[in-house]
CSV table of C-alpha atoms in Angstrom, one decimal:
chain,number,residue,atom,x,y,z
A,1019,MET,CA,5.0,-8.7,-75.5
A,1020,SER,CA,4.8,-9.5,-78.8
A,1021,THR,CA,1.4,-8.0,-80.2
A,1022,THR,CA,1.7,-8.8,-84.1
A,1023,ALA,CA,2.8,-12.2,-85.6
A,1024,THR,CA,5.4,-12.4,-87.9
A,1025,THR,CA,4.9,-11.2,-91.4
A,1026,GLY,CA,7.9,-10.2,-93.0
A,1027,ARG,CA,11.8,-10.8,-93.0
A,1028,PRO,CA,13.5,-8.2,-90.6
A,1029,GLN,CA,15.7,-5.8,-91.9
A,1030,GLY,CA,19.0,-4.9,-90.0
A,1031,ARG,CA,21.9,-6.0,-88.3
A,1032,THR,CA,24.0,-6.3,-91.4
A,1033,THR,CA,27.1,-4.5,-90.4
A,1034,GLY,CA,27.5,-6.5,-86.9
A,1035,ARG,CA,27.2,-3.2,-85.4
A,1036,PRO,CA,24.3,-2.9,-82.7
A,1037,LYS,CA,21.1,-0.9,-84.1
A,1038,VAL,CA,19.3,1.9,-82.7
A,1039,VAL,CA,15.8,2.5,-84.3
A,1040,VAL,CA,14.2,6.1,-83.9
A,1041,LEU,CA,10.3,5.9,-84.5
A,1042,GLY,CA,8.9,9.4,-85.4
A,1043,ALA,CA,10.8,12.7,-86.5
A,1044,GLY,CA,9.4,15.5,-84.2
A,1045,PHE,CA,11.5,17.4,-81.9
A,1046,ALA,CA,11.9,14.3,-79.6
A,1047,GLY,CA,13.0,11.9,-82.6
A,1048,LEU,CA,15.4,14.6,-84.4
A,1049,SER,CA,17.0,15.3,-80.8
A,1050,ALA,CA,17.8,11.8,-80.3
A,1051,VAL,CA,19.4,11.3,-83.8
A,1052,ARG,CA,21.7,14.2,-83.0
A,1053,GLU,CA,22.7,12.8,-79.6
A,1054,LEU,CA,23.4,9.4,-81.6
A,1055,ASP,CA,25.2,11.3,-84.1
A,1056,GLY,CA,28.8,9.3,-84.3
A,1057,VAL,CA,27.9,6.2,-81.8
A,1058,ASP,CA,29.6,3.0,-82.9
A,1059,ALA,CA,26.1,1.8,-83.8
A,1060,ASP,CA,23.7,1.8,-87.0
A,1061,VAL,CA,20.9,4.6,-86.1
A,1062,LEU,CA,17.6,4.4,-88.4
A,1063,LEU,CA,15.4,7.1,-88.2
A,1064,VAL,CA,11.6,6.0,-89.3
A,1065,ASP,CA,8.8,8.0,-90.0
A,1066,ARG,CA,5.3,7.8,-91.9
A,1067,ASN,CA,6.5,11.1,-93.7
A,1068,ALA,CA,9.8,11.8,-95.6
A,1069,TYR,CA,9.6,15.4,-93.6
A,1070,ASN,CA,9.7,17.0,-90.3
A,1071,THR,CA,6.9,19.4,-89.4
A,1072,PHE,CA,7.4,22.2,-87.1
A,1073,GLN,CA,4.3,22.2,-85.5
A,1074,PRO,CA,4.4,25.6,-83.4
A,1075,LEU,CA,4.2,27.5,-86.6
A,1076,LEU,CA,1.4,25.5,-88.1
A,1077,PHE,CA,-1.1,27.9,-87.3
A,1078,GLN,CA,0.7,30.5,-89.6
A,1079,VAL,CA,0.3,28.0,-92.4
A,1080,SER,CA,-3.7,27.6,-91.7
A,1081,THR,CA,-4.0,31.5,-91.6
A,1082,GLY,CA,-2.1,32.3,-94.9
A,1083,GLY,CA,1.0,33.8,-93.1
A,1084,LEU,CA,3.5,31.1,-94.4
A,1085,ASN,CA,3.7,28.4,-96.8
A,1086,PRO,CA,3.9,24.9,-96.0
A,1087,GLY,CA,7.4,24.3,-97.2
A,1088,ASP,CA,8.3,27.3,-94.8
A,1089,VAL,CA,7.7,24.6,-91.8
A,1090,THR,CA,8.7,21.5,-93.4
A,1091,TYR,CA,12.4,19.8,-93.6
A,1092,SER,CA,13.5,16.8,-95.8
A,1093,LEU,CA,14.9,13.9,-93.3
A,1094,ARG,CA,16.9,12.7,-96.0
A,1095,THR,CA,18.4,15.9,-95.6
A,1096,PHE,CA,18.8,15.6,-92.1
A,1097,THR,CA,20.3,12.1,-91.9
A,1098,GLY,CA,22.5,12.3,-95.1
A,1099,GLY,CA,25.3,14.0,-93.6
A,1100,ARG,CA,25.3,12.1,-90.6
A,1101,ARG,CA,27.8,8.9,-89.8
A,1102,ARG,CA,26.0,5.6,-89.6
A,1103,VAL,CA,22.7,7.2,-89.7
A,1104,GLY,CA,19.7,6.2,-92.2
A,1105,PHE,CA,16.2,7.1,-92.8
A,1106,ARG,CA,13.1,4.8,-93.6
A,1107,GLN,CA,9.5,6.3,-94.6
A,1108,GLY,CA,7.0,3.8,-93.5
A,1109,THR,CA,4.4,3.4,-91.0
A,1110,ALA,CA,5.1,1.2,-87.6
A,1111,THR,CA,2.1,-1.2,-87.0
A,1112,GLY,CA,3.5,-2.7,-83.5
A,1113,VAL,CA,6.4,-4.0,-81.8
A,1114,ASP,CA,7.6,-7.5,-80.9
A,1115,ALA,CA,9.4,-6.5,-77.8
A,1116,GLU,CA,10.8,-10.3,-77.2
A,1117,ASN,CA,12.5,-10.6,-80.6
A,1118,LYS,CA,13.2,-6.9,-80.8
A,1119,VAL,CA,11.4,-6.1,-83.9
A,1120,LEU,CA,9.5,-3.3,-85.3
A,1121,ARG,CA,6.6,-4.2,-87.3
A,1122,MET,CA,6.1,-2.0,-90.3
A,1123,GLU,CA,3.0,-1.7,-92.5
A,1124,GLY,CA,3.9,-3.9,-95.8
A,1125,GLY,CA,5.9,-6.4,-93.6
A,1126,ASP,CA,9.2,-4.3,-94.2
A,1127,ASP,CA,9.8,-5.0,-90.6
A,1128,VAL,CA,12.9,-3.5,-88.8
A,1129,ALA,CA,15.3,-5.4,-86.2
A,1130,TYR,CA,16.8,-3.3,-83.5
A,1131,ASP,CA,18.8,-3.6,-80.3
A,1132,TYR,CA,17.5,-0.4,-78.9
A,1133,LEU,CA,14.1,1.4,-79.8
A,1134,ILE,CA,13.2,5.0,-79.1
A,1135,VAL,CA,9.3,5.9,-79.6
A,1136,SER,CA,8.8,9.3,-80.0
A,1137,SER,CA,5.6,9.0,-82.3
A,1138,GLY,CA,3.6,12.0,-81.1
A,1139,ILE,CA,0.2,12.6,-80.4
A,1140,ALA,CA,-3.4,12.8,-81.9
A,1141,ALA,CA,-6.2,14.6,-81.1
A,1142,ASN,CA,-8.4,13.7,-78.1
A,1143,TYR,CA,-12.6,14.2,-78.9
A,1144,PHE,CA,-13.2,13.2,-75.3
A,1145,GLY,CA,-16.2,11.0,-76.9
A,1146,ILE,CA,-18.0,14.0,-77.6
A,1147,PRO,CA,-20.5,13.3,-80.4
A,1148,GLY,CA,-19.6,14.6,-84.0
A,1149,ALA,CA,-16.1,15.9,-82.8
A,1150,GLU,CA,-14.0,13.7,-85.0
A,1151,GLU,CA,-16.3,13.8,-87.9
A,1152,HIS,CA,-17.1,17.7,-88.1
A,1153,THR,CA,-13.7,19.3,-87.1
A,1154,LEU,CA,-10.6,19.9,-88.3
A,1155,THR,CA,-7.1,19.8,-86.4
A,1156,MET,CA,-3.7,21.1,-87.0
A,1157,TYR,CA,-1.3,18.4,-85.8
A,1158,THR,CA,0.1,17.9,-89.6
A,1159,ARG,CA,1.1,19.9,-92.7
A,1160,ASN,CA,-1.8,18.6,-94.7
A,1161,GLY,CA,-4.2,19.5,-91.5
A,1162,ALA,CA,-2.8,23.0,-91.6
A,1163,VAL,CA,-3.2,23.2,-95.5
A,1164,GLU,CA,-6.9,21.9,-95.0
A,1165,VAL,CA,-7.7,24.5,-92.3
A,1166,ARG,CA,-6.3,27.2,-94.7
A,1167,ASP,CA,-8.4,26.2,-97.6
A,1168,ARG,CA,-11.6,25.8,-96.0
A,1169,LEU,CA,-11.1,29.0,-94.2
A,1170,MET,CA,-10.9,31.1,-97.5
A,1171,THR,CA,-13.7,28.8,-98.9
A,1172,ALA,CA,-15.9,30.2,-96.0
A,1173,PHE,CA,-15.0,33.8,-97.0
A,1174,GLU,CA,-15.7,33.3,-100.6
A,1175,THR,CA,-19.0,31.4,-100.0
A,1176,ALA,CA,-20.1,34.3,-97.6
A,1177,ALA,CA,-19.2,37.0,-100.1
A,1178,LYS,CA,-21.0,35.0,-102.9
A,1179,HIS,CA,-24.0,34.7,-101.1
A,1180,THR,CA,-24.5,38.1,-99.4
A,1181,GLY,CA,-28.1,37.6,-98.2
A,1182,GLY,CA,-27.3,34.6,-96.0
A,1183,GLU,CA,-25.8,34.4,-92.6
A,1184,PRO,CA,-22.1,35.6,-92.3
A,1185,PRO,CA,-19.5,32.7,-91.5
A,1186,CYS,CA,-18.6,31.8,-88.0
A,1187,ILE,CA,-15.5,30.3,-87.3
A,1188,VAL,CA,-15.4,28.4,-84.0
A,1189,VAL,CA,-12.1,27.2,-82.4
A,1190,VAL,CA,-12.6,24.7,-79.5
A,1191,GLY,CA,-9.9,24.9,-76.9
A,1192,GLY,CA,-8.2,27.9,-75.1
A,1193,GLY,CA,-4.8,26.4,-74.8
A,1194,ALA,CA,-2.0,27.8,-76.4
A,1195,THR,CA,-3.0,26.4,-80.1
A,1196,GLY,CA,-6.5,27.5,-79.6
A,1197,THR,CA,-5.7,31.2,-78.5
A,1198,GLU,CA,-3.1,31.6,-81.3
A,1199,MET,CA,-5.6,30.2,-83.9
A,1200,ALA,CA,-8.6,32.4,-82.7
A,1201,GLY,CA,-6.1,35.4,-82.5
A,1202,ALA,CA,-4.8,34.9,-85.8
A,1203,ILE,CA,-8.1,34.2,-87.4
A,1204,ALA,CA,-9.7,37.3,-85.8
A,1205,GLU,CA,-6.6,39.5,-87.4
A,1206,LEU,CA,-7.1,37.8,-90.6
A,1207,ARG,CA,-11.0,39.1,-90.7
A,1208,ASN,CA,-9.8,42.4,-89.4
A,1209,THR,CA,-7.3,43.2,-92.4
A,1210,TYR,CA,-7.7,40.8,-95.1
A,1211,VAL,CA,-11.3,40.3,-95.1
A,1212,ALA,CA,-11.9,44.2,-94.2
A,1213,GLU,CA,-9.9,45.3,-97.0
A,1214,ASN,CA,-10.5,42.7,-99.6
A,1215,TYR,CA,-14.3,41.7,-99.5
A,1216,PRO,CA,-16.6,44.5,-100.0
A,1217,GLU,CA,-19.2,42.4,-99.7
A,1218,LEU,CA,-18.9,41.4,-96.4
A,1219,ASP,CA,-19.1,43.4,-93.1
A,1220,PRO,CA,-16.2,42.2,-91.3
A,1221,SER,CA,-17.9,42.9,-88.0
A,1222,ARG,CA,-20.5,40.3,-88.8
A,1223,VAL,CA,-17.9,37.5,-89.6
A,1224,ARG,CA,-17.7,36.0,-85.8
A,1225,VAL,CA,-14.7,34.3,-84.3
A,1226,VAL,CA,-15.6,32.1,-81.4
A,1227,CYS,CA,-13.2,30.4,-79.0
A,1228,ILE,CA,-14.9,27.8,-76.6
A,1229,GLU,CA,-12.9,26.9,-73.3
A,1230,MET,CA,-14.5,24.7,-70.4
A,1231,LEU,CA,-12.2,26.6,-67.8
A,1232,ASP,CA,-12.7,30.0,-66.7
A,1233,PHE,CA,-9.6,31.0,-68.4
A,1234,VAL,CA,-7.6,30.8,-71.4
A,1235,LEU,CA,-4.0,29.5,-71.3
A,1236,ALA,CA,-4.2,27.2,-68.4
A,1237,PRO,CA,-0.4,26.6,-67.7
A,1238,PHE,CA,0.1,30.3,-67.2
A,1239,ASP,CA,0.3,32.7,-64.5
A,1240,ASP,CA,-3.0,34.6,-64.0
A,1241,SER,CA,-1.6,37.8,-64.9
A,1242,LEU,CA,-0.7,36.6,-68.2
A,1243,ARG,CA,-4.0,34.6,-68.6
A,1244,GLN,CA,-5.7,38.0,-68.3
A,1245,TYR,CA,-3.4,39.8,-70.7
A,1246,ALA,CA,-4.1,37.1,-73.4
A,1247,ARG,CA,-8.2,37.4,-72.7
A,1248,ARG,CA,-8.1,41.2,-73.2
A,1249,SER,CA,-6.0,40.8,-76.3
A,1250,LEU,CA,-8.2,38.3,-77.7
A,1251,GLU,CA,-11.4,40.5,-76.9
A,1252,GLN,CA,-9.7,43.6,-78.5
A,1253,ARG,CA,-9.3,41.6,-81.5
A,1254,GLY,CA,-12.9,41.0,-81.7
A,1255,VAL,CA,-12.8,37.3,-80.5
A,1256,GLU,CA,-15.7,36.0,-78.7
A,1257,LEU,CA,-14.8,34.0,-75.7
A,1258,ARG,CA,-17.2,31.3,-74.3
A,1259,LEU,CA,-15.5,30.5,-70.9
A,1260,GLY,CA,-16.5,28.0,-68.7
A,1261,SER,CA,-18.5,26.3,-71.3
A,1262,ALA,CA,-18.4,22.6,-72.4
A,1263,VAL,CA,-19.0,21.4,-75.9
A,1264,ALA,CA,-22.1,18.9,-76.3
A,1265,GLU,CA,-22.1,17.7,-79.7
A,1266,VAL,CA,-20.6,18.9,-83.1
A,1267,ARG,CA,-22.5,18.9,-86.2
A,1268,GLU,CA,-21.7,19.7,-89.7
A,1269,ASP,CA,-22.9,23.4,-89.4
A,1270,VAL,CA,-23.6,23.9,-85.6
A,1271,VAL,CA,-21.7,23.5,-82.2
A,1272,LEU,CA,-23.7,22.5,-79.5
A,1273,LEU,CA,-22.9,23.6,-76.0
A,1274,LYS,CA,-24.0,21.9,-72.6
A,1275,GLY,CA,-25.6,25.0,-71.8
A,1276,GLY,CA,-27.9,24.7,-74.6
A,1277,GLU,CA,-26.6,27.7,-76.7
A,1278,GLU,CA,-26.3,26.6,-80.4
A,1279,ILE,CA,-23.3,28.3,-82.3
A,1280,PRO,CA,-23.3,28.1,-86.1
A,1281,SER,CA,-20.1,27.4,-87.6
A,1282,ALA,CA,-18.7,27.3,-91.2
A,1283,LEU,CA,-15.4,25.8,-89.6
A,1284,THR,CA,-14.8,24.0,-86.6
A,1285,ILE,CA,-11.2,23.7,-85.6
A,1286,TRP,CA,-10.3,21.3,-82.7
A,1287,THR,CA,-7.7,22.4,-80.4
A,1288,SER,CA,-9.1,20.9,-77.0
A,1289,GLY,CA,-7.0,18.3,-76.1
A,1290,VAL,CA,-4.5,15.5,-77.4
A,1291,SER,CA,-3.7,11.8,-76.6
A,1292,ALA,CA,-1.5,9.0,-77.8
A,1293,PRO,CA,-2.2,7.8,-81.0
A,1294,LYS,CA,-5.3,4.8,-80.5
A,1295,SER,CA,-3.1,2.4,-82.3
A,1296,LEU,CA,-0.3,2.2,-79.4
A,1297,SER,CA,-3.1,0.4,-77.4
A,1298,GLU,CA,-2.3,-2.9,-79.4
A,1299,TRP,CA,1.5,-2.6,-78.8
A,1300,GLY,CA,1.2,-4.3,-75.2
A,1301,PHE,CA,3.1,-1.5,-73.3
A,1302,PRO,CA,1.4,-0.2,-70.2
A,1303,GLN,CA,-0.4,3.1,-70.9
A,1304,GLY,CA,-1.8,6.0,-68.4
A,1305,ARG,CA,-3.6,9.0,-68.9
A,1306,GLY,CA,-4.2,10.4,-72.5
A,1307,GLY,CA,-2.9,6.8,-73.4
A,1308,ARG,CA,0.8,7.9,-72.8
A,1309,LEU,CA,3.3,5.1,-72.5
A,1310,GLN,CA,4.4,4.7,-68.8
A,1311,THR,CA,8.1,4.7,-68.4
A,1312,ASP,CA,10.8,4.3,-65.6
A,1313,PRO,CA,12.9,7.5,-64.6
A,1314,ASP,CA,15.5,6.6,-67.2
A,1315,LEU,CA,13.0,6.8,-69.8
A,1316,ARG,CA,12.7,3.1,-70.6
A,1317,ILE,CA,9.1,1.8,-71.0
A,1318,GLN,CA,8.0,0.1,-67.9
A,1319,GLY,CA,8.7,-3.6,-68.1
A,1320,SER,CA,11.2,-3.4,-71.1
A,1321,ASP,CA,14.9,-3.1,-71.2
A,1322,ALA,CA,15.6,-1.8,-74.7
A,1323,VAL,CA,12.5,0.4,-75.5
A,1324,PHE,CA,12.0,4.1,-74.7
A,1325,ALA,CA,9.1,6.5,-74.7
A,1326,VAL,CA,10.1,10.2,-75.2
A,1327,GLY,CA,8.4,13.6,-76.1
A,1328,ASP,CA,4.8,13.6,-75.9
A,1329,VAL,CA,4.0,10.0,-76.1
A,1330,GLY,CA,6.0,9.3,-72.9
A,1331,ALA,CA,5.0,9.7,-69.0
A,1332,VAL,CA,7.9,9.6,-66.9
A,1333,ASP,CA,7.3,7.8,-64.0
A,1334,GLY,CA,3.6,8.2,-64.4
A,1335,ALA,CA,3.8,12.1,-64.5
A,1336,PRO,CA,3.5,13.4,-68.1
A,1337,LEU,CA,5.4,16.4,-68.9
A,1338,PRO,CA,4.2,19.4,-70.7
A,1339,GLN,CA,3.7,18.9,-74.5
A,1340,LEU,CA,5.8,21.5,-75.5
A,1341,ALA,CA,9.3,21.3,-77.7
A,1342,GLN,CA,11.8,21.7,-74.8
A,1343,PRO,CA,10.1,18.6,-73.1
A,1344,ALA,CA,10.5,16.5,-76.3
A,1345,ILE,CA,14.2,18.1,-76.9
A,1346,GLN,CA,15.4,17.1,-73.5
A,1347,THR,CA,13.9,13.5,-73.2
A,1348,GLY,CA,14.8,12.5,-76.9
A,1349,LYS,CA,18.3,13.9,-76.0
A,1350,HIS,CA,18.2,11.9,-72.5
A,1351,ALA,CA,17.0,8.5,-73.9
A,1352,ALA,CA,19.7,8.6,-76.6
A,1353,ALA,CA,22.6,9.3,-74.0
A,1354,ASN,CA,20.9,6.2,-71.9
A,1355,VAL,CA,21.5,4.4,-75.1
A,1356,LYS,CA,25.0,5.3,-75.5
A,1357,LYS,CA,25.5,4.3,-71.6
A,1358,LEU,CA,24.2,1.0,-72.4
A,1359,LEU,CA,25.9,0.3,-75.7
A,1360,ALA,CA,29.0,1.0,-73.3
A,1361,GLY,CA,28.0,-1.4,-70.6
A,1362,GLN,CA,27.4,1.6,-68.3
A,1363,PRO,CA,24.0,2.1,-65.9
A,1364,THR,CA,21.6,4.6,-66.9
A,1365,GLU,CA,20.6,7.9,-65.0
A,1366,ALA,CA,17.4,9.4,-64.4
A,1367,PHE,CA,15.8,11.9,-66.4
A,1368,SER,CA,15.5,15.3,-65.0
A,1369,TYR,CA,13.4,18.0,-66.5
A,1370,SER,CA,14.9,21.7,-66.9
A,1371,ASP,CA,11.9,24.0,-67.0
A,1372,LYS,CA,13.2,27.0,-69.4
A,1373,GLY,CA,9.7,28.5,-69.5
A,1374,THR,CA,6.6,28.9,-71.7
A,1375,MET,CA,5.4,31.3,-74.6
A,1376,ALA,CA,2.1,31.6,-76.5
A,1377,ILE,CA,1.4,34.3,-79.3
A,1378,VAL,CA,-1.9,35.8,-79.5
A,1379,GLY,CA,-1.5,38.3,-82.4
A,1380,ARG,CA,0.4,40.7,-84.2
A,1381,TYR,CA,2.8,42.4,-81.5
A,1382,SER,CA,0.8,40.7,-78.8
A,1383,ALA,CA,2.4,37.6,-77.0
A,1384,VAL,CA,2.8,36.1,-73.3
A,1385,ALA,CA,6.2,34.6,-72.1
A,1386,ASP,CA,7.0,33.2,-68.7
A,1387,ILE,CA,10.8,32.7,-68.9
A,1388,LYS,CA,12.7,30.7,-66.2
A,1389,TRP,CA,15.7,30.1,-68.4
A,1390,PRO,CA,18.5,31.7,-68.8
A,1391,PHE,CA,16.9,34.6,-66.6
A,1392,LYS,CA,13.5,34.8,-65.1
A,1393,GLY,CA,10.6,36.9,-66.0
A,1394,LYS,CA,7.1,37.5,-67.3
A,1395,PHE,CA,6.7,39.5,-70.7
A,1396,THR,CA,3.9,40.5,-72.8
A,1397,GLY,CA,2.9,42.7,-75.8
A,1398,PRO,CA,5.6,43.5,-78.3
A,1399,ILE,CA,8.6,42.1,-76.2
A,1400,GLY,CA,6.9,38.9,-75.8
A,1401,TRP,CA,5.8,38.7,-79.5
A,1402,LEU,CA,9.6,39.4,-80.2
A,1403,MET,CA,10.8,36.7,-78.0
A,1404,TRP,CA,8.0,34.2,-79.2
A,1405,MET,CA,9.1,34.8,-82.9
A,1406,GLY,CA,12.8,34.8,-82.2
A,1407,LEU,CA,13.0,31.5,-80.5
A,1408,HIS,CA,10.7,29.8,-82.8
A,1409,ILE,CA,12.4,30.9,-86.3
A,1410,THR,CA,15.9,29.8,-84.4
A,1411,LEU,CA,14.4,26.4,-83.7
A,1412,LEU,CA,13.7,25.8,-87.5
A,1413,HIS,CA,15.9,23.3,-88.6
A,1414,SER,CA,17.8,25.0,-91.6
A,1415,PHE,CA,18.9,28.3,-92.9
A,1416,ARG,CA,16.6,28.2,-95.8
A,1417,ASN,CA,13.5,27.5,-93.3
A,1418,ARG,CA,14.4,30.3,-91.2
A,1419,LEU,CA,14.9,32.7,-93.9
A,1420,ALA,CA,11.9,31.9,-95.6
A,1421,ALA,CA,9.8,32.0,-92.3
A,1422,LEU,CA,11.6,35.3,-91.2
A,1423,THR,CA,10.6,37.0,-94.8
A,1424,ASN,CA,7.0,35.7,-94.8
A,1425,ILE,CA,6.4,36.4,-91.1
A,1426,ALA,CA,8.1,40.2,-91.3
A,1427,SER,CA,5.8,40.8,-94.9
A,1428,HIS,CA,2.9,39.5,-92.8
A,1429,TYR,CA,3.1,41.4,-89.6
A,1430,VAL,CA,5.4,44.5,-89.9
A,1431,SER,CA,3.0,46.2,-92.2
A,1432,ARG,CA,-0.7,46.2,-92.3
A,1433,SER,CA,-0.6,46.0,-96.0
A,1434,GLY,CA,1.5,42.7,-95.8
A,1435,MET,CA,-1.6,41.4,-93.6
A,1436,GLN,CA,-4.3,42.1,-96.7
A,1437,ASN,CA,-2.1,39.7,-98.9
A,1438,VAL,CA,-2.2,36.1,-97.4
A,1439,ILE,CA,-1.2,32.7,-99.0
A,1440,VAL,CA,-4.3,31.5,-100.1
A,1441,GLY,CA,-3.5,28.1,-101.4
A,1442,GLU,CA,-6.3,26.3,-103.7
A,1443,PRO,CA,-9.7,27.0,-102.0
A,1444,ARG,CA,-12.5,24.7,-102.5
A,1445,ARG,CA,-14.9,25.6,-105.3
A,1446,VAL,CA,-17.7,27.7,-104.1
A,1447,PRO,CA,-21.1,26.0,-104.3
A,1448,GLN,CA,-24.0,27.5,-106.3
A,1449,ALA,CA,-26.9,28.6,-104.4
A,1450,GLY,CA,-29.1,25.9,-102.9
A,1451,ARG,CA,-26.3,23.2,-103.7
A,1452,HIS,CA,-24.2,21.4,-101.2
A,1453,GLU,CA,-20.7,21.2,-101.5
A,1454,SER,CA,-20.6,17.5,-102.0
A,1455,ASP,CA,-22.8,18.1,-105.1
A,1456,GLU,CA,-20.0,19.9,-106.9
A,1457,PRO,CA,-17.9,18.0,-109.3
A,1458,LYS,CA,-15.6,15.7,-107.9
A,1459,ALA,CA,-12.9,16.7,-110.5
A,1460,GLU,CA,-13.0,20.2,-108.5
A,1461,ARG,CA,-11.9,18.5,-105.2
A,1462,ASP,CA,-8.7,17.5,-103.9
A,1463,PRO,CA,-9.3,13.8,-102.5
A,1464,GLN,CA,-5.8,13.7,-100.9
A,1465,LEU,CA,-6.2,16.5,-98.9
A,1466,GLU,CA,-9.9,15.7,-97.9
A,1467,LYS,CA,-8.4,12.1,-96.7
A,1468,GLN,CA,-5.5,13.5,-94.9
A,1469,GLY,CA,-6.2,16.9,-93.7
A,1470,GLY,CA,-6.7,17.7,-90.0
A,1471,ARG,CA,-6.2,14.0,-88.7
A,1472,ALA,CA,-2.8,13.8,-86.8
A,1473,ALA,CA,-0.6,10.7,-87.4
């Protein structure tokens, strides 16, 4: 199953102990490392970034409610206090399963005895023309910052050119991320823009959410879907339900029914898939490019490589792309590695569904709880449950305190919502000039290169 020629000398196995490599530092990867802490083996966490990103709160970064540092956590800090656990920053390019080597960009290949792949997902554009080129996503810290800066630039541009059309922000996808984004942008318009942009009529700043199904939040009970729909509409979100995107251009989204929606910024939340590069790794893949695993989470046909979190499909059935499935699969794969190291048989994975939540806006959320108690909640109670859970799941006390402080100041009082974290918006182009005509020194090439593209 080797897919890449040997380009460097594998590093590892210098202690005589077995080596376990965890690729990817999301919920699943960190859960696996925690489970392996203290095992009689060398554990190496590998990620392209030097930090973990708490993705459920990225929409708060993209709408100015949180700083990027509030939702990121140093991986060196995470591994530093753990016995026999190390970290390496780098990008994996393939796996030589026969020789048990993880291929790395630059040739610093890593030998392993067991490998846990938890590399996460990327946006799925379903082959729609222009979607990848003309939309932004929010699966990375840089992507969320880019959305925020482009959003603020759209407001500034509209304020400067009051004779033109007011901006229209388009969100493609009515799942949890799409409804969270659409609701947050609508509230930003209703508070921040209404108070601070006297040149703009906030009622003319459009927020459009496009969903091909006839309802939002497909995984939820119908009563919760209807609540979310009403809540979005009360905030002024224009819902295009039962509508499919035919093409995305730089400043317009075309629907299959023929409608053209002008767009100052298009945010893509419609679907995800495994990174395209995984197709070159030689492992069996299923729907959405997910790696196919046996019940014990080992990739089919492999005795030493596991796939967990969003990138894996257990026995052909993908789990929901939520924090809990990732945490549970990461922990279970690591527990099976410990069994293999001890010469014991592995165990099949069984998912414990604890429920699903989604936030719609200030004091508005839906929660379908299945553990430790059962119940369906909406409104302020659901909102408090969502906030409490996600702040608790942050990886450090500093992150929790910073997020709690910023969210409280942003949501509790209306004045807090009028003062957002704006970052560094792009320079507003002069009338008659395109943004690309502006001096390059005024632009941030790193954000333009990395923003909105999932790892």
